[in-house]
JSON list of N, CA and C in Angstrom, two decimals:
[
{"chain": "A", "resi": 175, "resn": "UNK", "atom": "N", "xyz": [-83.65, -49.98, 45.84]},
{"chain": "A", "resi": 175, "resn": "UNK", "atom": "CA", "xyz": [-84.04, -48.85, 45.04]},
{"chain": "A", "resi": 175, "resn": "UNK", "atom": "C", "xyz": [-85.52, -48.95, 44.76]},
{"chain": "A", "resi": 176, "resn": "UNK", "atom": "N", "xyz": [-86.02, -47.92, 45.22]},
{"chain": "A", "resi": 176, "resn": "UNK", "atom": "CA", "xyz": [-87.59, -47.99, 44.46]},
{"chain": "A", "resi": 176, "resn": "UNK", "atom": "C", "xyz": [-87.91, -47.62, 43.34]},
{"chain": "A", "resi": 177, "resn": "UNK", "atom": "N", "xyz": [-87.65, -47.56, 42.45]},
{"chain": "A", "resi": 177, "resn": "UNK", "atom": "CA", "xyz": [-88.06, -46.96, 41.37]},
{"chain": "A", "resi": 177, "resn": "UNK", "atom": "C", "xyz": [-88.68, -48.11, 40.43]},
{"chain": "A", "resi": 178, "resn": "UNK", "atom": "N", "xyz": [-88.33, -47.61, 38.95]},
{"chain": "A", "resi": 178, "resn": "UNK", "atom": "CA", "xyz": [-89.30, -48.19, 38.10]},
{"chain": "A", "resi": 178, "resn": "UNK", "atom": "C", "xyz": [-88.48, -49.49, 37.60]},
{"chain": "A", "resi": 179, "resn": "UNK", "atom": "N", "xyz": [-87.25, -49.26, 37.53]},
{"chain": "A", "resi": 179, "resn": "UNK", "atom": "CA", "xyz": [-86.21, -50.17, 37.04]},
{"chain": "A", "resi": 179, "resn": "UNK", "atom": "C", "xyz": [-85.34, -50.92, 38.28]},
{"chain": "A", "resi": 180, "resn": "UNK", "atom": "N", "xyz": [-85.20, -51.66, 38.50]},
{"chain": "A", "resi": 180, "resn": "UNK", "atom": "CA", "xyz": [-83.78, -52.26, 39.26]},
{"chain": "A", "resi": 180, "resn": "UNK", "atom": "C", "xyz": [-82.53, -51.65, 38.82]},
{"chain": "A", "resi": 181, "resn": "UNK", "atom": "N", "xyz": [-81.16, -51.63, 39.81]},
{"chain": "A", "resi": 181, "resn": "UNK", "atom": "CA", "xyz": [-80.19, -51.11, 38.56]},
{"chain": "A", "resi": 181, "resn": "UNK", "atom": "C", "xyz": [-79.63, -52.33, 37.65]},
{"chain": "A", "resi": 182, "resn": "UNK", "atom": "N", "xyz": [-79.72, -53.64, 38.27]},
{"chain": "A", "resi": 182, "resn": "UNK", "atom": "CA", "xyz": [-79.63, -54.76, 37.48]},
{"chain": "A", "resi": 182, "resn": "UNK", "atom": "C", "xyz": [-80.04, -54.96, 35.85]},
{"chain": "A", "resi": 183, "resn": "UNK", "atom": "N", "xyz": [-81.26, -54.33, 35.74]},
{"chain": "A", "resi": 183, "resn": "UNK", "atom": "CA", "xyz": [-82.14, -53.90, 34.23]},
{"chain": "A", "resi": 183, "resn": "UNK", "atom": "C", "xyz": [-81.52, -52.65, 34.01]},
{"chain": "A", "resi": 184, "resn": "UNK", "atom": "N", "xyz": [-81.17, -51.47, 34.54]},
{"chain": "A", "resi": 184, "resn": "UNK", "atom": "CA", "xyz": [-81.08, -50.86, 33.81]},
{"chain": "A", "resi": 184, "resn": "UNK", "atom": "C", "xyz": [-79.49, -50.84, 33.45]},
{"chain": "A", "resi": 185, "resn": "UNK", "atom": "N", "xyz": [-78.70, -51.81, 33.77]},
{"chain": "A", "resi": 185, "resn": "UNK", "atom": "CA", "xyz": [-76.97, -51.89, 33.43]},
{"chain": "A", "resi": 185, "resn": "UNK", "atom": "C", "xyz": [-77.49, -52.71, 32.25]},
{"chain": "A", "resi": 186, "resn": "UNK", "atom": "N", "xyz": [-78.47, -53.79, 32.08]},
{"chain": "A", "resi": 186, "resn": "UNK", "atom": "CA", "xyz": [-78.22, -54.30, 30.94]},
{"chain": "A", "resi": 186, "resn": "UNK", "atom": "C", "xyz": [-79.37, -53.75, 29.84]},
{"chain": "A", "resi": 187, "resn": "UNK", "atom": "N", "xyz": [-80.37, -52.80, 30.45]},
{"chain": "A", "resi": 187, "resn": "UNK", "atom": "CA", "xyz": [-80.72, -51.63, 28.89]},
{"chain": "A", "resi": 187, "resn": "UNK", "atom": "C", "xyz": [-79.79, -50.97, 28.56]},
{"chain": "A", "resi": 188, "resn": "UNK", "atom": "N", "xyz": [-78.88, -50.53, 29.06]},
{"chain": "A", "resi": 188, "resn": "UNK", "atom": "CA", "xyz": [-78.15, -49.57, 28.66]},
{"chain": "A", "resi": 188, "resn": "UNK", "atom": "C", "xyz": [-77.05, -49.50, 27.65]},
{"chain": "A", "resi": 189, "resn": "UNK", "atom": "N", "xyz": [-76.21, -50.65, 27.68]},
{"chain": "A", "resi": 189, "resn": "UNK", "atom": "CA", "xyz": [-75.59, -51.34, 26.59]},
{"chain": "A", "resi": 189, "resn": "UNK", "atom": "C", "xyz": [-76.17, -51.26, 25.01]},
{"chain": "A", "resi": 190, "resn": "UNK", "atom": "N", "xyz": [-77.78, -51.97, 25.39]},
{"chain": "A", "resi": 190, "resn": "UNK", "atom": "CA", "xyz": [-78.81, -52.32, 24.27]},
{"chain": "A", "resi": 190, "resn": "UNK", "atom": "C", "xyz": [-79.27, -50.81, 23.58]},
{"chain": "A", "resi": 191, "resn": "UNK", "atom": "N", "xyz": [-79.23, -49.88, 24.26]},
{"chain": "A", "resi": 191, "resn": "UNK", "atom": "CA", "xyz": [-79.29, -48.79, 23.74]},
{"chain": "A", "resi": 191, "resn": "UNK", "atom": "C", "xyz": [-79.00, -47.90, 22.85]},
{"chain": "A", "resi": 192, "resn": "UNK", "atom": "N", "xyz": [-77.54, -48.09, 23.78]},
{"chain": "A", "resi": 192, "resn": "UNK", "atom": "CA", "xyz": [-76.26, -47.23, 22.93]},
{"chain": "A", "resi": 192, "resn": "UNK", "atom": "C", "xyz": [-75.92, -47.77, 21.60]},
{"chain": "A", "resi": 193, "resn": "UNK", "atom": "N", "xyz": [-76.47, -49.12, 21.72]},
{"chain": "A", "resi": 193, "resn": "UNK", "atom": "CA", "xyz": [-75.70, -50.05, 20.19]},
{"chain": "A", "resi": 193, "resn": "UNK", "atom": "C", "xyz": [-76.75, -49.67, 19.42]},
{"chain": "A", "resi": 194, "resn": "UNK", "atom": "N", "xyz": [-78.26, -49.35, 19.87]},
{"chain": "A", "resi": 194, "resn": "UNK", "atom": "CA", "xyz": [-79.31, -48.82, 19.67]},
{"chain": "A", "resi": 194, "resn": "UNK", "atom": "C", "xyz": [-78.71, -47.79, 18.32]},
{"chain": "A", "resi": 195, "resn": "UNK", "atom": "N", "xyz": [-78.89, -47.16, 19.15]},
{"chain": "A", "resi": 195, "resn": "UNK", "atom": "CA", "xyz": [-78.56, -45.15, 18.69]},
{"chain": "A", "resi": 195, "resn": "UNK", "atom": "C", "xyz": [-77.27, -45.75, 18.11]},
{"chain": "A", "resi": 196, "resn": "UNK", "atom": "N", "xyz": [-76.34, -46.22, 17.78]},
{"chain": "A", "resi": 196, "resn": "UNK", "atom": "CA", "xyz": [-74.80, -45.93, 17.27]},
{"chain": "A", "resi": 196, "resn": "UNK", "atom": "C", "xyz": [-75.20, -46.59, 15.90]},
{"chain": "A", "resi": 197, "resn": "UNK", "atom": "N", "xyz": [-76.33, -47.59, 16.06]},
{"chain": "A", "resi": 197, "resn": "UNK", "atom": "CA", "xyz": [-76.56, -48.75, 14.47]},
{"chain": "A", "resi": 197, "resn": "UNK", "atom": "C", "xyz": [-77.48, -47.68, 13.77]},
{"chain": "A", "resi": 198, "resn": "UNK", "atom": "N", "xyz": [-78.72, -46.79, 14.72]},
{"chain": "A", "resi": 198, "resn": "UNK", "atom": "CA", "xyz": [-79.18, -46.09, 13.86]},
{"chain": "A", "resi": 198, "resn": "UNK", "atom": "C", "xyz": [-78.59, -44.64, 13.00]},
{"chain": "A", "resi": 199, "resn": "UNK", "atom": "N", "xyz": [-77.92, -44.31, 14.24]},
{"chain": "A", "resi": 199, "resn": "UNK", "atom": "CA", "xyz": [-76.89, -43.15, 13.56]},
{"chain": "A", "resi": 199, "resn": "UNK", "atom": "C", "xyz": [-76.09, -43.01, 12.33]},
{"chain": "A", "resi": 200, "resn": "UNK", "atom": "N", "xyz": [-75.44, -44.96, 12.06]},
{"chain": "A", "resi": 200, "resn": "UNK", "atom": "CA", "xyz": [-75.01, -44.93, 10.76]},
{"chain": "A", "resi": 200, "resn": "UNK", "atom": "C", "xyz": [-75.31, -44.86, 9.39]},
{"chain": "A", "resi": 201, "resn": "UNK", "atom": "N", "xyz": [-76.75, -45.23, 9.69]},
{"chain": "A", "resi": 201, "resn": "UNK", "atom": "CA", "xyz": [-77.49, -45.28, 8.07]},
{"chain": "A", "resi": 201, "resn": "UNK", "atom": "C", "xyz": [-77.55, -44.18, 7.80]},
{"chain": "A", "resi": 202, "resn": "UNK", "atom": "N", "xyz": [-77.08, -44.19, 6.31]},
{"chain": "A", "resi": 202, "resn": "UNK", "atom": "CA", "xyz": [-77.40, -43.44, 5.45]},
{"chain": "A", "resi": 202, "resn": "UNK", "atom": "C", "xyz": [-78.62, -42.35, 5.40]},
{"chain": "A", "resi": 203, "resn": "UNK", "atom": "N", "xyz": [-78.26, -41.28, 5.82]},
{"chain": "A", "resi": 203, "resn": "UNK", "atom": "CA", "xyz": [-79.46, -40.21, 5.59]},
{"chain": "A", "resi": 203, "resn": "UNK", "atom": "C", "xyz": [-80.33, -40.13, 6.78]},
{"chain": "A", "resi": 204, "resn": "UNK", "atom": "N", "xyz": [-80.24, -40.68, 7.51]},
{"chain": "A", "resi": 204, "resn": "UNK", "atom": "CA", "xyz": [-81.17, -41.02, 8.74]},
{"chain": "A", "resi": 204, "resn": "UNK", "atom": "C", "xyz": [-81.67, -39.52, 9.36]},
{"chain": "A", "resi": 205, "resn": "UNK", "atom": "N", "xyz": [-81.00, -38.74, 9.78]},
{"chain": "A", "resi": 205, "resn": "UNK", "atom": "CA", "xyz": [-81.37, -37.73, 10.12]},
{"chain": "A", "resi": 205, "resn": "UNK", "atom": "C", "xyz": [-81.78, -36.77, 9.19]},
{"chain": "A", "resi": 206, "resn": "UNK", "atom": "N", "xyz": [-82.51, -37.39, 8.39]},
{"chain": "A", "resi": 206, "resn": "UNK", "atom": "CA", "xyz": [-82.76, -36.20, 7.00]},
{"chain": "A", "resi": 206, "resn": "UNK", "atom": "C", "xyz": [-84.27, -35.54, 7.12]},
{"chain": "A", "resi": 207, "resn": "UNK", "atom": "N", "xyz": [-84.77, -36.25, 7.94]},
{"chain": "A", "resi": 207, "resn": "UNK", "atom": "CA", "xyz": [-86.18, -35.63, 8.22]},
{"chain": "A", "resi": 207, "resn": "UNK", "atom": "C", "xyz": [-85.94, -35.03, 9.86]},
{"chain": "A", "resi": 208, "resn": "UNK", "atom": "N", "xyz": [-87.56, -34.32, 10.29]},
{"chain": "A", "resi": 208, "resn": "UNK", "atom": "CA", "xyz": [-87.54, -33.71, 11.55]},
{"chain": "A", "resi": 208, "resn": "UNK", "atom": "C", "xyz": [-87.98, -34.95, 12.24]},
{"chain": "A", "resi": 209, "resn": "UNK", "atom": "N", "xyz": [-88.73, -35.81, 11.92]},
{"chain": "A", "resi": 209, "resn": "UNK", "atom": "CA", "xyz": [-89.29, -36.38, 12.84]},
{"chain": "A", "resi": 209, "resn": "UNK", "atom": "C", "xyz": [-88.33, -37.51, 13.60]},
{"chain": "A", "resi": 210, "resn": "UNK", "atom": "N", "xyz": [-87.03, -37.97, 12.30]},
{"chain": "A", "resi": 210, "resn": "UNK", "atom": "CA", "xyz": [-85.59, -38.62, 12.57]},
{"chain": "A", "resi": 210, "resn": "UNK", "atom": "C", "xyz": [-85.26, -38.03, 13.45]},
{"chain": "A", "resi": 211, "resn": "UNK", "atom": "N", "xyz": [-85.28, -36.33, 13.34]},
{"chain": "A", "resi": 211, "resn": "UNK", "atom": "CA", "xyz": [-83.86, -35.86, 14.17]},
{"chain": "A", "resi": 211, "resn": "UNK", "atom": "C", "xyz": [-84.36, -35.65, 15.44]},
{"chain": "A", "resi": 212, "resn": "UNK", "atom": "N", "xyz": [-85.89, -35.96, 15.76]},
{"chain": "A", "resi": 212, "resn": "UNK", "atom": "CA", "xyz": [-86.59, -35.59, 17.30]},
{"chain": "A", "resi": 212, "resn": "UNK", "atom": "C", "xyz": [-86.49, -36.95, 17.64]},
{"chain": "A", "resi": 213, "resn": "UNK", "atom": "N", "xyz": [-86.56, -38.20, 17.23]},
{"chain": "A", "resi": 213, "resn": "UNK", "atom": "CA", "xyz": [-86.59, -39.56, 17.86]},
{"chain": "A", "resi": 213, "resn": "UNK", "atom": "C", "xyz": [-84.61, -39.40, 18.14]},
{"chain": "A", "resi": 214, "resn": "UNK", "atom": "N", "xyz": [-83.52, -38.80, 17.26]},
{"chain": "A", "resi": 214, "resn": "UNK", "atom": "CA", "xyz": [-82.14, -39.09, 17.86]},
{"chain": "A", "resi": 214, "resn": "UNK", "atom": "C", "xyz": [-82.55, -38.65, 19.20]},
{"chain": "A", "resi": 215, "resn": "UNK", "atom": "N", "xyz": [-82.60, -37.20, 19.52]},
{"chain": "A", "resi": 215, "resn": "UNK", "atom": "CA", "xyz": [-83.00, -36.42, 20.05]},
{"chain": "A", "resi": 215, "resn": "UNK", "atom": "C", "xyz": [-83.42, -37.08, 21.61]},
{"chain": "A", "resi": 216, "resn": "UNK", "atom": "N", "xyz": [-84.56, -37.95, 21.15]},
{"chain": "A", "resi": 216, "resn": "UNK", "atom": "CA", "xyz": [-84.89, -38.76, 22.58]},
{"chain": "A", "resi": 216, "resn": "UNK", "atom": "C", "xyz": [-83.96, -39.63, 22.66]},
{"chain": "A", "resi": 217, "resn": "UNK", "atom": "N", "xyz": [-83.94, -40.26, 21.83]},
{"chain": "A", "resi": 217, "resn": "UNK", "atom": "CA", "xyz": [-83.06, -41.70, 22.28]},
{"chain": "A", "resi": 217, "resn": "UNK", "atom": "C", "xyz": [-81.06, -41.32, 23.08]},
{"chain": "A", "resi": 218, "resn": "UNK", "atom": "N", "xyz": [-81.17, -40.11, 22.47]},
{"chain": "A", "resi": 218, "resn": "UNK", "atom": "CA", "xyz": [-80.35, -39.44, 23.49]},
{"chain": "A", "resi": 218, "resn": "UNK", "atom": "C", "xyz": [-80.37, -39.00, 24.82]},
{"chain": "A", "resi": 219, "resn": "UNK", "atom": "N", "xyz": [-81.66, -38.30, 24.89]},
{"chain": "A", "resi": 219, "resn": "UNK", "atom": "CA", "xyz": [-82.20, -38.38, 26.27]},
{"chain": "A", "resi": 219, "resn": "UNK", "atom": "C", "xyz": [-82.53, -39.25, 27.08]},
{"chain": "A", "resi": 220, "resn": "UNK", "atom": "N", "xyz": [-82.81, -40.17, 26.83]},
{"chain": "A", "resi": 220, "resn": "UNK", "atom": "CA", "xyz": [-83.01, -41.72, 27.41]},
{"chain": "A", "resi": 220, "resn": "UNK", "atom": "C", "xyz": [-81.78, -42.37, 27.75]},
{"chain": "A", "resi": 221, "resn": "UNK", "atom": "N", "xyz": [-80.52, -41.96, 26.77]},
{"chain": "A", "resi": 221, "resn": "UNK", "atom": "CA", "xyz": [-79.14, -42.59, 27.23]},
{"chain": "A", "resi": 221, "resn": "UNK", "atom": "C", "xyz": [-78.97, -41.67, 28.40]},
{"chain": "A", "resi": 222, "resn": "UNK", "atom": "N", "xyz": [-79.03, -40.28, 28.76]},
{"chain": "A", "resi": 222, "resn": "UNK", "atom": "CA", "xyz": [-78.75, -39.60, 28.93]},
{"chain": "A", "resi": 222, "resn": "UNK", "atom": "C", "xyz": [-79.37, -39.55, 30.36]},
{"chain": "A", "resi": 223, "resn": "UNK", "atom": "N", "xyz": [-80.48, -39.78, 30.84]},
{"chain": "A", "resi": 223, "resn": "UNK", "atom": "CA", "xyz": [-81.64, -40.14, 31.93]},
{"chain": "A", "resi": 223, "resn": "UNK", "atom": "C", "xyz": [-81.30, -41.35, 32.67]},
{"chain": "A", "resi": 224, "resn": "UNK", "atom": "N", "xyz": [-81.14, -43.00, 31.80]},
{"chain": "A", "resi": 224, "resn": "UNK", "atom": "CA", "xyz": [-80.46, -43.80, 32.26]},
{"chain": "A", "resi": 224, "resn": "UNK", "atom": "C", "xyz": [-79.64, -43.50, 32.71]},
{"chain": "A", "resi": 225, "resn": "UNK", "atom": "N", "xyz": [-78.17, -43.00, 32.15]},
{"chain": "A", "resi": 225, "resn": "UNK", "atom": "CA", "xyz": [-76.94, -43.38, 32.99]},
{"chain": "A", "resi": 225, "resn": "UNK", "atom": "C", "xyz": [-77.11, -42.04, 34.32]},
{"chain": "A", "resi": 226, "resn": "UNK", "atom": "N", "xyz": [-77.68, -41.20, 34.34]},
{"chain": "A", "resi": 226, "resn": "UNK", "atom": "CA", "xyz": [-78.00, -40.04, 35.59]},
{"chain": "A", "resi": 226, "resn": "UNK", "atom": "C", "xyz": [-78.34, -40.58, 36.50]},
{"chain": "A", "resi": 227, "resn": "UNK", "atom": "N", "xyz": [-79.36, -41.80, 36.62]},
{"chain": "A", "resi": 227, "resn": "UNK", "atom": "CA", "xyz": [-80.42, -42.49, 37.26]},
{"chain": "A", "resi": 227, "resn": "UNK", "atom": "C", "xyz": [-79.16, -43.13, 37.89]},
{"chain": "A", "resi": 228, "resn": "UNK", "atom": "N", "xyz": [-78.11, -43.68, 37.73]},
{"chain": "A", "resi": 228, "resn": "UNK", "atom": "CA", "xyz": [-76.87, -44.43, 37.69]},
{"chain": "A", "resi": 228, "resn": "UNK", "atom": "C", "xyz": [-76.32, -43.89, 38.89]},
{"chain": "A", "resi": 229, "resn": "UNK", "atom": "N", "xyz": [-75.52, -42.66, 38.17]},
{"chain": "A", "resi": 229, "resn": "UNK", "atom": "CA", "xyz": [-75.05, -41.79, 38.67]},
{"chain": "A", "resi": 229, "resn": "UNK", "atom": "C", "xyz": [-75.80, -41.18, 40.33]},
{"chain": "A", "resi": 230, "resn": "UNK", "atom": "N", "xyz": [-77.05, -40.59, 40.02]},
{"chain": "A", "resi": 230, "resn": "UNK", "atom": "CA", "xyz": [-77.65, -40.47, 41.30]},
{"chain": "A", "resi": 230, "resn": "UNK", "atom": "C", "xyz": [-77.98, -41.35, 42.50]},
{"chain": "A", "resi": 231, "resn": "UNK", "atom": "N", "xyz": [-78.17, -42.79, 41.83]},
{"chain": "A", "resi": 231, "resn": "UNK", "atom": "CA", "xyz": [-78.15, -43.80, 42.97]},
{"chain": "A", "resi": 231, "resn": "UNK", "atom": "C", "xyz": [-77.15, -43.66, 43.39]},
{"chain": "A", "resi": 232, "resn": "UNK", "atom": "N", "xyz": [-75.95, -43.95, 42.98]},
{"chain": "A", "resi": 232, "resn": "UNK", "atom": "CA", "xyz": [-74.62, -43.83, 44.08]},
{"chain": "A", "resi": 232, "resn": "UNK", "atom": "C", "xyz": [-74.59, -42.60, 44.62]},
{"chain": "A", "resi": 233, "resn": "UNK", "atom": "N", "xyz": [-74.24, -41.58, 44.59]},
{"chain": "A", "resi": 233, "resn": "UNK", "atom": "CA", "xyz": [-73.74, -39.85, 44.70]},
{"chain": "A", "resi": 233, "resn": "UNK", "atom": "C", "xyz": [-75.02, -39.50, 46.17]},
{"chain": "A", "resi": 234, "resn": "UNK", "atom": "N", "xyz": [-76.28, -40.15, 45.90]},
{"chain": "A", "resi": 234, "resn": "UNK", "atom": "CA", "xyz": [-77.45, -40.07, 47.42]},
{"chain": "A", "resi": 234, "resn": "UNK", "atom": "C", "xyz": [-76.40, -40.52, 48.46]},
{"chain": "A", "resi": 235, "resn": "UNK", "atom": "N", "xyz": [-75.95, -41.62, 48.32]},
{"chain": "A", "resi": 235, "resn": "UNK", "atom": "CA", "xyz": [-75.81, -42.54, 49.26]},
{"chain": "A", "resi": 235, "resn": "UNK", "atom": "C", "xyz": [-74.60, -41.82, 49.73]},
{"chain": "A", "resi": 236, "resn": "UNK", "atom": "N", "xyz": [-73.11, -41.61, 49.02]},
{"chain": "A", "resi": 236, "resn": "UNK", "atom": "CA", "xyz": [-72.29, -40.74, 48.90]},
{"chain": "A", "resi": 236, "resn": "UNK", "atom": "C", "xyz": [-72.36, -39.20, 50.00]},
{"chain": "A", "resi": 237, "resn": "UNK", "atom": "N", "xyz": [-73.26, -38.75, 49.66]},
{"chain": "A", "resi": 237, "resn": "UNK", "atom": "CA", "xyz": [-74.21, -37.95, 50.74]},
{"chain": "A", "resi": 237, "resn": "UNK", "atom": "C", "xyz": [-74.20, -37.58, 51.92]},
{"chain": "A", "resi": 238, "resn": "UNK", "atom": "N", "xyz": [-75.03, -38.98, 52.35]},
{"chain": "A", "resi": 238, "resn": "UNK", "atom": "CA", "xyz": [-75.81, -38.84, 53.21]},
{"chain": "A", "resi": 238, "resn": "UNK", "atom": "C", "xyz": [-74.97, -39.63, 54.11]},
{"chain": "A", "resi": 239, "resn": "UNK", "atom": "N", "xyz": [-73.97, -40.49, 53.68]},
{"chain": "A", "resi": 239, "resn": "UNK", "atom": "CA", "xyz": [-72.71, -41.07, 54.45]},
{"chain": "A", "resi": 239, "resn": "UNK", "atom": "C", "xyz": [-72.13, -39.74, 54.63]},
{"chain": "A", "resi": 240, "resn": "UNK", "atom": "N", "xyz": [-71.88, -38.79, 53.94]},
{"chain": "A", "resi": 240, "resn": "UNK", "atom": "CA", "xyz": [-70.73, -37.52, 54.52]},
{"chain": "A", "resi": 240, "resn": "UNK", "atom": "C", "xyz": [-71.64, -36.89, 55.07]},
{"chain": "A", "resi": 241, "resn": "UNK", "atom": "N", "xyz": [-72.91, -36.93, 55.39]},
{"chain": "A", "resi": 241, "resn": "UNK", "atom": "CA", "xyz": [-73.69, -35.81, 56.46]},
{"chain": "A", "resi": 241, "resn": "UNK", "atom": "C", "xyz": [-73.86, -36.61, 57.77]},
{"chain": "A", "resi": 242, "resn": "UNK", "atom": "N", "xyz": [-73.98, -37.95, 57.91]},
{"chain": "A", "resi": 242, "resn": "UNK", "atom": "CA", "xyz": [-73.60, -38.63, 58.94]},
{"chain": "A", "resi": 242, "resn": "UNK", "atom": "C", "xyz": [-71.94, -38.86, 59.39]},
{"chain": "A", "resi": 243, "resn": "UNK", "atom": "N", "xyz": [-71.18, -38.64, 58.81]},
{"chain": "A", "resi": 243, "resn": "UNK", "atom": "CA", "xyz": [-69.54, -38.20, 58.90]},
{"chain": "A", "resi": 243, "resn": "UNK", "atom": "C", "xyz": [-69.32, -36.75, 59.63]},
{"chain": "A", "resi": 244, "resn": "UNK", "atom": "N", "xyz": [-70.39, -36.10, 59.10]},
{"chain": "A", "resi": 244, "resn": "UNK", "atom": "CA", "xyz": [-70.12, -34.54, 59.66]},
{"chain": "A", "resi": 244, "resn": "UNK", "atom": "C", "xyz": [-70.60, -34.55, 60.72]},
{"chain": "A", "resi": 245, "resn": "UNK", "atom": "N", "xyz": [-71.71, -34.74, 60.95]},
{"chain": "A", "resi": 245, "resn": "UNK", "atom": "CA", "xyz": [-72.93, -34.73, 62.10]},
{"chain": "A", "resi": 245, "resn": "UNK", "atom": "C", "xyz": [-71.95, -35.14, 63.36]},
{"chain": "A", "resi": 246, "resn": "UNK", "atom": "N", "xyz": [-71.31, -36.44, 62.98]},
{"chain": "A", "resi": 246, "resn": "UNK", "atom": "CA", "xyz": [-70.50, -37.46, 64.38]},
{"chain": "A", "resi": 246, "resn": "UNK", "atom": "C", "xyz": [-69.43, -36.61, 64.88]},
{"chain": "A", "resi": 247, "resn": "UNK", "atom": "N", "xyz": [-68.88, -35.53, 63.68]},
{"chain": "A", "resi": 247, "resn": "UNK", "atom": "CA", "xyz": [-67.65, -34.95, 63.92]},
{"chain": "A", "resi": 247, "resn": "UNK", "atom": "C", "xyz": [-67.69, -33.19, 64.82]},
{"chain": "A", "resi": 248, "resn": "UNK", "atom": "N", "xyz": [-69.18, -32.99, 64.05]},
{"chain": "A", "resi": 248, "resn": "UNK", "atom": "CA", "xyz": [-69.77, -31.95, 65.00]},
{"chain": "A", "resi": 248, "resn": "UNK", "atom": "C", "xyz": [-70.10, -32.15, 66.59]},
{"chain": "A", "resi": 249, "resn": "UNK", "atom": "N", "xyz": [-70.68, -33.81, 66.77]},
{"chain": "A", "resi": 249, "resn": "UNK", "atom": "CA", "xyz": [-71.37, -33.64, 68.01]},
{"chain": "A", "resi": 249, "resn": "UNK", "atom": "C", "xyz": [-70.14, -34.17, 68.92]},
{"chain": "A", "resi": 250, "resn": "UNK", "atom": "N", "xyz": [-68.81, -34.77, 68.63]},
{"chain": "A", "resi": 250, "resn": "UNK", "atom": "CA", "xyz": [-67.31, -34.94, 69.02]},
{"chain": "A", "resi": 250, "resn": "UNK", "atom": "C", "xyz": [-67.03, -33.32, 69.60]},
{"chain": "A", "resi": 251, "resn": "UNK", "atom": "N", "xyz": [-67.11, -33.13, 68.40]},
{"chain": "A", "resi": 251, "resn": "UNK", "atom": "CA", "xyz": [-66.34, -31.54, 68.70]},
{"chain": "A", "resi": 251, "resn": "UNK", "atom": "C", "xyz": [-66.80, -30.50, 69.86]},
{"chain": "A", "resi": 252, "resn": "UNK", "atom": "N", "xyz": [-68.33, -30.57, 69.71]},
{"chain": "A", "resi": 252, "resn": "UNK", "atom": "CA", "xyz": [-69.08, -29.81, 70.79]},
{"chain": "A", "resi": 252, "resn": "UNK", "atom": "C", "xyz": [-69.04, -30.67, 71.97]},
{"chain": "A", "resi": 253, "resn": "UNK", "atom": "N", "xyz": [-69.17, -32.22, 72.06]},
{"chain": "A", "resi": 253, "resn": "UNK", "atom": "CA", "xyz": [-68.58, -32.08, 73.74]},
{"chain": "A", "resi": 253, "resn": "UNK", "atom": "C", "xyz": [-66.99, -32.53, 73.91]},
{"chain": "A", "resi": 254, "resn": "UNK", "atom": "N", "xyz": [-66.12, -31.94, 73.05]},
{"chain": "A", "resi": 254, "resn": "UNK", "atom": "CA", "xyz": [-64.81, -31.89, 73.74]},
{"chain": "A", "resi": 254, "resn": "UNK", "atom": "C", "xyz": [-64.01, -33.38, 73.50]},
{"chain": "A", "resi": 255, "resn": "UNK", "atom": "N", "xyz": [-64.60, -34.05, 72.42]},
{"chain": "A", "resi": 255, "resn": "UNK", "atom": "CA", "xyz": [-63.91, -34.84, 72.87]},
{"chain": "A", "resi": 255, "resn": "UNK", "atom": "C", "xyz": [-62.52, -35.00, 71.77]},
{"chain": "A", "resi": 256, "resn": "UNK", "atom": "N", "xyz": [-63.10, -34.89, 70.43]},
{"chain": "A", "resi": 256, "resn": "UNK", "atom": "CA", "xyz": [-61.92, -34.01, 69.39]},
{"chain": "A", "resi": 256, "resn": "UNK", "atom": "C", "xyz": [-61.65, -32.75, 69.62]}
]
């Protein structure tokens, strides 16, 4: 993967996160200001970006294996042999 993270780092930010956001969510009053409810806000988006990043590494690959699946089954088909 090229990116910024390994998925190795980002399976174990992601854990650290969520316990993140779930410890801050409980206090008392926390979201009582704007500037609280724009940092939930990200730190949601960031859970939310991580696990996509997740998601899209596999689902490429997923892909581009079924367009090389199709491709083999097209060029079978056009010379006759399926």
């Amino acid at each position: 993967m090229h990116g910024i993270l390994h998925t190795s780092t980002i399976d174990a930010i992601a854990p650290e996160l969520t316990a993140t956001a779930g410890s801050l969510l409980l206090q008392p009053g926390f979201a009582s200001t704007p500037l609280r409810q724009i940092l939930i806000a990200l730190v949601a988006a960031a859970i939310v970006i991580v696990v996509g990043r997740i998601v899209l590494a596999i689902a490429w690959k997923l892909v581009t294996i079924a367009a090389i699946v199709v491709a083999l089954l097209l060029l079978l088909s056009t010379s006759g042999i399926v």
